Amino acid sequence: ERKIAQANDKRYYIIYFYEENFPQVDIEHILKTFGLKFNRMLIMRKENLIEVNYTVRGNRSKMERLDEFLLQNRSILQFQVQLNPL
């Protein structure tokens, strides 16, 4: 079970961005590029700010690369990660 859990980690991401700077389609393309499986859970708009919630599954190292990408991308205002969602 432990090897399966390591190979298929699950995380819940909440990502905030301005749509004109970084469209939602780009985020989903990036998730696919990293080879991660995802389900979009929620999209919420507050004026120009977009909040998108995803459940993401995949290899832990790929998710760490995704975290690093989100940290370095200037179009992402903020993101939150829940490591062990129910």
Coordinates of N, CA, C and O in Angstrom, one line a residue:
E1 N 0.8 -1.2 0.0 CA 0.0 0.0 0.0 C 0.9 1.3 0.0 O 0.5 2.2 -0.6
R2 N 2.0 1.2 0.7 CA 2.8 2.4 0.8 C 3.4 2.7 -0.5 O 3.4 3.9 -0.9
K3 N 3.8 1.8 -1.3 CA 4.4 2.0 -2.7 C 3.3 2.6 -3.6 O 3.6 3.5 -4.4
I4 N 2.1 2.1 -3.5 CA 1.0 2.6 -4.3 C 0.7 4.1 -3.9 O 0.5 4.9 -4.8
A5 N 0.7 4.3 -2.6 CA 0.5 5.7 -2.1 C 1.5 6.7 -2.6 O 1.3 7.8 -3.0
Q6 N 2.8 6.2 -2.6 CA 3.9 7.1 -3.1 C 3.8 7.3 -4.6 O 4.1 8.4 -5.1
A7 N 3.4 6.3 -5.3 CA 3.3 6.5 -6.8 C 2.1 7.3 -7.2 O 2.1 8.0 -8.2
N8 N 1.0 7.3 -6.4 CA -0.2 8.0 -6.7 C -0.6 8.9 -5.6 O -1.6 8.7 -4.9
D9 N 0.1 9.9 -5.4 CA -0.2 10.9 -4.3 C -1.4 11.7 -4.8 O -1.7 11.9 -6.0
K10 N -2.1 12.2 -3.8 CA -3.3 13.0 -4.1 C -3.3 14.3 -3.3 O -3.0 14.3 -2.1
R11 N -3.5 15.4 -4.0 CA -3.5 16.8 -3.4 C -4.6 17.6 -3.9 O -5.1 17.4 -5.0
Y12 N -5.0 18.6 -3.1 CA -6.1 19.5 -3.4 C -5.4 20.9 -3.6 O -4.8 21.4 -2.6
Y13 N -5.5 21.5 -4.8 CA -4.9 22.8 -5.1 C -6.0 23.8 -5.2 O -7.0 23.6 -5.9
I14 N -5.7 25.0 -4.6 CA -6.5 26.2 -4.8 C -5.6 27.2 -5.4 O -4.6 27.6 -4.8
I15 N -5.9 27.7 -6.6 CA -5.0 28.6 -7.3 C -5.8 29.9 -7.6 O -6.9 29.9 -8.1
Y16 N -5.1 31.0 -7.4 CA -5.7 32.3 -7.6 C -4.9 33.1 -8.7 O -3.6 33.1 -8.6
F17 N -5.6 33.7 -9.6 CA -4.9 34.4 -10.7 C -5.8 35.3 -11.4 O -7.1 35.2 -11.2
Y18 N -5.3 36.3 -12.1 CA -6.1 37.2 -13.0 C -6.2 36.5 -14.3 O -5.2 36.2 -14.9
E19 N -7.4 36.4 -14.8 CA -7.7 35.6 -16.0 C -6.9 36.2 -17.2 O -6.4 35.5 -18.1
E20 N -6.9 37.5 -17.3 CA -6.2 38.1 -18.5 C -4.7 37.9 -18.5 O -4.1 37.8 -19.5
N21 N -4.1 37.6 -17.3 CA -2.7 37.3 -17.2 C -2.4 35.8 -17.4 O -1.3 35.4 -17.9
F22 N -3.3 34.9 -17.0 CA -3.0 33.5 -17.1 C -4.4 32.7 -17.1 O -4.9 32.4 -16.1
P23 N -4.9 32.5 -18.3 CA -6.2 31.8 -18.5 C -6.2 30.4 -17.9 O -5.2 29.8 -17.8
Q24 N -7.3 30.0 -17.4 CA -7.5 28.7 -16.8 C -7.1 27.6 -17.7 O -6.6 26.6 -17.3
V25 N -7.3 27.7 -19.0 CA -6.9 26.7 -20.0 C -5.4 26.4 -19.9 O -5.0 25.3 -20.0
D26 N -4.6 27.5 -19.6 CA -3.2 27.3 -19.5 C -2.8 26.4 -18.3 O -1.9 25.6 -18.3
I27 N -3.5 26.6 -17.1 CA -3.3 25.8 -15.9 C -3.6 24.3 -16.3 O -2.8 23.4 -15.9
E28 N -4.7 24.0 -16.9 CA -5.0 22.7 -17.2 C -4.0 22.1 -18.2 O -3.6 20.9 -18.1
H29 N -3.5 22.9 -19.1 CA -2.5 22.4 -20.1 C -1.2 22.0 -19.3 O -0.5 21.0 -19.6
I30 N -0.8 22.9 -18.3 CA 0.4 22.6 -17.5 C 0.2 21.3 -16.7 O 1.1 20.5 -16.6
L31 N -1.0 21.1 -16.1 CA -1.2 19.9 -15.4 C -1.0 18.6 -16.3 O -0.4 17.7 -15.9
K32 N -1.5 18.7 -17.5 CA -1.4 17.6 -18.5 C 0.1 17.5 -18.8 O 0.6 16.3 -19.0
T33 N 0.8 18.6 -19.0 CA 2.2 18.5 -19.4 C 3.1 17.8 -18.3 O 4.0 17.1 -18.6
F34 N 2.7 18.1 -17.0 CA 3.4 17.4 -15.9 C 3.0 15.9 -15.8 O 3.5 15.2 -14.9
G35 N 2.0 15.5 -16.6 CA 1.6 14.1 -16.5 C 0.8 13.8 -15.3 O 0.8 12.7 -14.8
L36 N 0.0 14.8 -14.8 CA -0.8 14.6 -13.6 C -2.3 14.5 -14.1 O -2.7 15.0 -15.0
K37 N -3.0 13.7 -13.3 CA -4.5 13.5 -13.5 C -5.2 14.5 -12.6 O -4.7 14.7 -11.4
F38 N -6.2 15.2 -13.1 CA -6.8 16.2 -12.3 C -8.3 16.3 -12.5 O -8.8 15.8 -13.6
N39 N -9.0 16.7 -11.5 CA -10.5 17.0 -11.7 C -10.7 18.5 -11.2 O -10.2 18.8 -10.1
R40 N -11.3 19.3 -12.0 CA -11.6 20.6 -11.6 C -12.8 20.6 -10.7 O -13.9 20.0 -11.0
M41 N -12.7 21.1 -9.5 CA -13.8 21.0 -8.5 C -14.6 22.3 -8.5 O -15.8 22.3 -8.2
L42 N -14.0 23.5 -8.7 CA -14.7 24.7 -8.5 C -14.0 25.8 -9.3 O -12.8 25.9 -9.3
I43 N -14.8 26.7 -9.8 CA -14.3 27.9 -10.4 C -15.1 29.1 -9.9 O -16.3 29.0 -9.9
M44 N -14.4 30.1 -9.3 CA -15.1 31.2 -8.8 C -14.5 32.5 -9.2 O -13.2 32.6 -9.3
R45 N -15.3 33.5 -9.6 CA -14.8 34.8 -10.1 C -15.2 35.8 -9.1 O -16.3 35.9 -8.6
K46 N -14.2 36.7 -8.7 CA -14.4 37.8 -7.9 C -13.8 39.0 -8.6 O -12.6 39.2 -8.6
E47 N -14.7 39.7 -9.3 CA -14.3 40.8 -10.3 C -13.3 40.2 -11.3 O -13.6 39.3 -12.0
N48 N -12.0 40.6 -11.2 CA -11.0 40.1 -12.2 C -10.2 38.9 -11.7 O -9.5 38.3 -12.4
L49 N -10.4 38.6 -10.4 CA -9.7 37.5 -9.8 C -10.4 36.2 -10.0 O -11.6 36.1 -9.8
I50 N -9.7 35.2 -10.4 CA -10.2 33.8 -10.6 C -9.7 32.9 -9.5 O -8.5 32.9 -9.3
E51 N -10.5 32.1 -8.9 CA -10.1 31.0 -8.0 C -10.5 29.7 -8.7 O -11.7 29.5 -9.0
V52 N -9.6 28.8 -8.8 CA -9.8 27.5 -9.4 C -9.3 26.4 -8.4 O -8.2 26.5 -7.9
N53 N -10.2 25.4 -8.1 CA -9.8 24.3 -7.2 C -9.7 23.0 -8.0 O -10.6 22.7 -8.8
Y54 N -8.6 22.3 -7.8 CA -8.4 21.0 -8.5 C -8.0 20.0 -7.5 O -7.3 20.2 -6.5
T55 N -8.5 18.8 -7.7 CA -8.0 17.6 -7.1 C -7.0 17.0 -8.1 O -7.3 16.7 -9.2
V56 N -5.7 16.8 -7.6 CA -4.7 16.3 -8.5 C -4.1 15.0 -8.0 O -3.8 14.9 -6.8
R57 N -3.9 14.1 -8.9 CA -3.3 12.8 -8.6 C -2.0 12.6 -9.4 O -2.0 13.0 -10.6
G58 N -1.0 11.9 -8.9 CA 0.1 11.6 -9.6 C 1.3 11.4 -8.8 O 1.2 11.3 -7.5
N59 N 2.5 11.2 -9.4 CA 3.7 11.0 -8.7 C 4.1 12.2 -7.9 O 4.0 13.3 -8.3
R60 N 4.6 11.9 -6.7 CA 5.0 13.0 -5.8 C 6.1 13.9 -6.4 O 6.0 15.2 -6.2
S61 N 7.0 13.4 -7.1 CA 8.1 14.3 -7.7 C 7.4 15.2 -8.8 O 7.9 16.4 -8.9
K62 N 6.4 14.7 -9.5 CA 5.8 15.6 -10.5 C 5.0 16.7 -9.8 O 5.0 17.8 -10.3
M63 N 4.4 16.4 -8.7 CA 3.7 17.4 -7.9 C 4.6 18.4 -7.3 O 4.3 19.6 -7.3
E64 N 5.8 18.0 -6.9 CA 6.8 18.9 -6.4 C 7.3 19.9 -7.5 O 7.5 21.1 -7.3
R65 N 7.4 19.4 -8.7 CA 7.7 20.2 -9.9 C 6.6 21.2 -10.2 O 6.9 22.4 -10.5
L66 N 5.3 20.8 -10.0 CA 4.2 21.7 -10.2 C 4.2 22.8 -9.1 O 4.0 23.9 -9.4
D67 N 4.5 22.4 -7.9 CA 4.6 23.4 -6.8 C 5.7 24.4 -7.1 O 5.4 25.6 -7.0
E68 N 6.8 24.0 -7.6 CA 7.9 24.9 -7.9 C 7.5 25.8 -9.1 O 7.8 27.0 -9.1
F69 N 6.8 25.3 -10.1 CA 6.3 26.1 -11.2 C 5.3 27.2 -10.7 O 5.5 28.3 -11.1
L70 N 4.4 26.8 -9.8 CA 3.4 27.7 -9.3 C 4.1 28.8 -8.5 O 3.7 30.0 -8.5
L71 N 5.1 28.5 -7.7 CA 5.8 29.4 -6.9 C 6.6 30.4 -7.8 O 6.6 31.6 -7.5
Q72 N 7.1 30.0 -8.9 CA 8.0 30.8 -9.8 C 7.1 31.7 -10.8 O 7.6 32.7 -11.3
N73 N 5.9 31.2 -11.1 CA 5.1 31.9 -12.1 C 4.5 33.2 -11.5 O 3.8 33.2 -10.6
R74 N 4.8 34.3 -12.2 CA 4.4 35.6 -11.7 C 2.9 35.9 -11.9 O 2.3 36.8 -11.3
S75 N 2.3 35.1 -12.8 CA 0.9 35.3 -13.1 C 0.0 34.7 -12.0 O -1.2 35.0 -11.9
I76 N 0.5 33.8 -11.2 CA -0.2 33.1 -10.1 C 0.0 34.0 -8.9 O 1.1 34.3 -8.4
L77 N -1.2 34.6 -8.4 CA -1.1 35.5 -7.3 C -0.8 34.7 -6.0 O -0.1 35.1 -5.1
Q78 N -1.5 33.5 -5.9 CA -1.4 32.7 -4.6 C -1.9 31.3 -5.0 O -2.7 31.1 -5.8
F79 N -1.4 30.4 -4.2 CA -1.9 29.0 -4.3 C -1.8 28.3 -3.0 O -0.9 28.7 -2.2
Q80 N -2.7 27.4 -2.7 CA -2.7 26.6 -1.5 C -2.8 25.2 -1.8 O -3.4 24.8 -2.8
V81 N -2.2 24.3 -1.0 CA -2.1 22.9 -1.3 C -2.5 22.2 0.0 O -2.0 22.4 1.1
Q82 N -3.5 21.3 -0.1 CA -3.8 20.4 1.0 C -3.3 19.0 0.6 O -3.6 18.4 -0.5
L83 N -2.4 18.5 1.4 CA -1.6 17.3 1.0 C -2.5 16.0 1.1 O -2.3 15.1 0.3
N84 N -3.3 15.8 2.1 CA -4.1 14.6 2.2 C -5.6 14.9 2.3 O -6.2 14.8 3.3
P85 N -6.2 15.3 1.1 CA -7.6 15.6 1.1 C -8.4 14.3 1.4 O -8.0 13.2 1.1
L86 N -9.6 14.5 1.9 CA -10.5 13.4 2.2 C -11.2 12.9 0.9 O -11.3 13.5 0.0

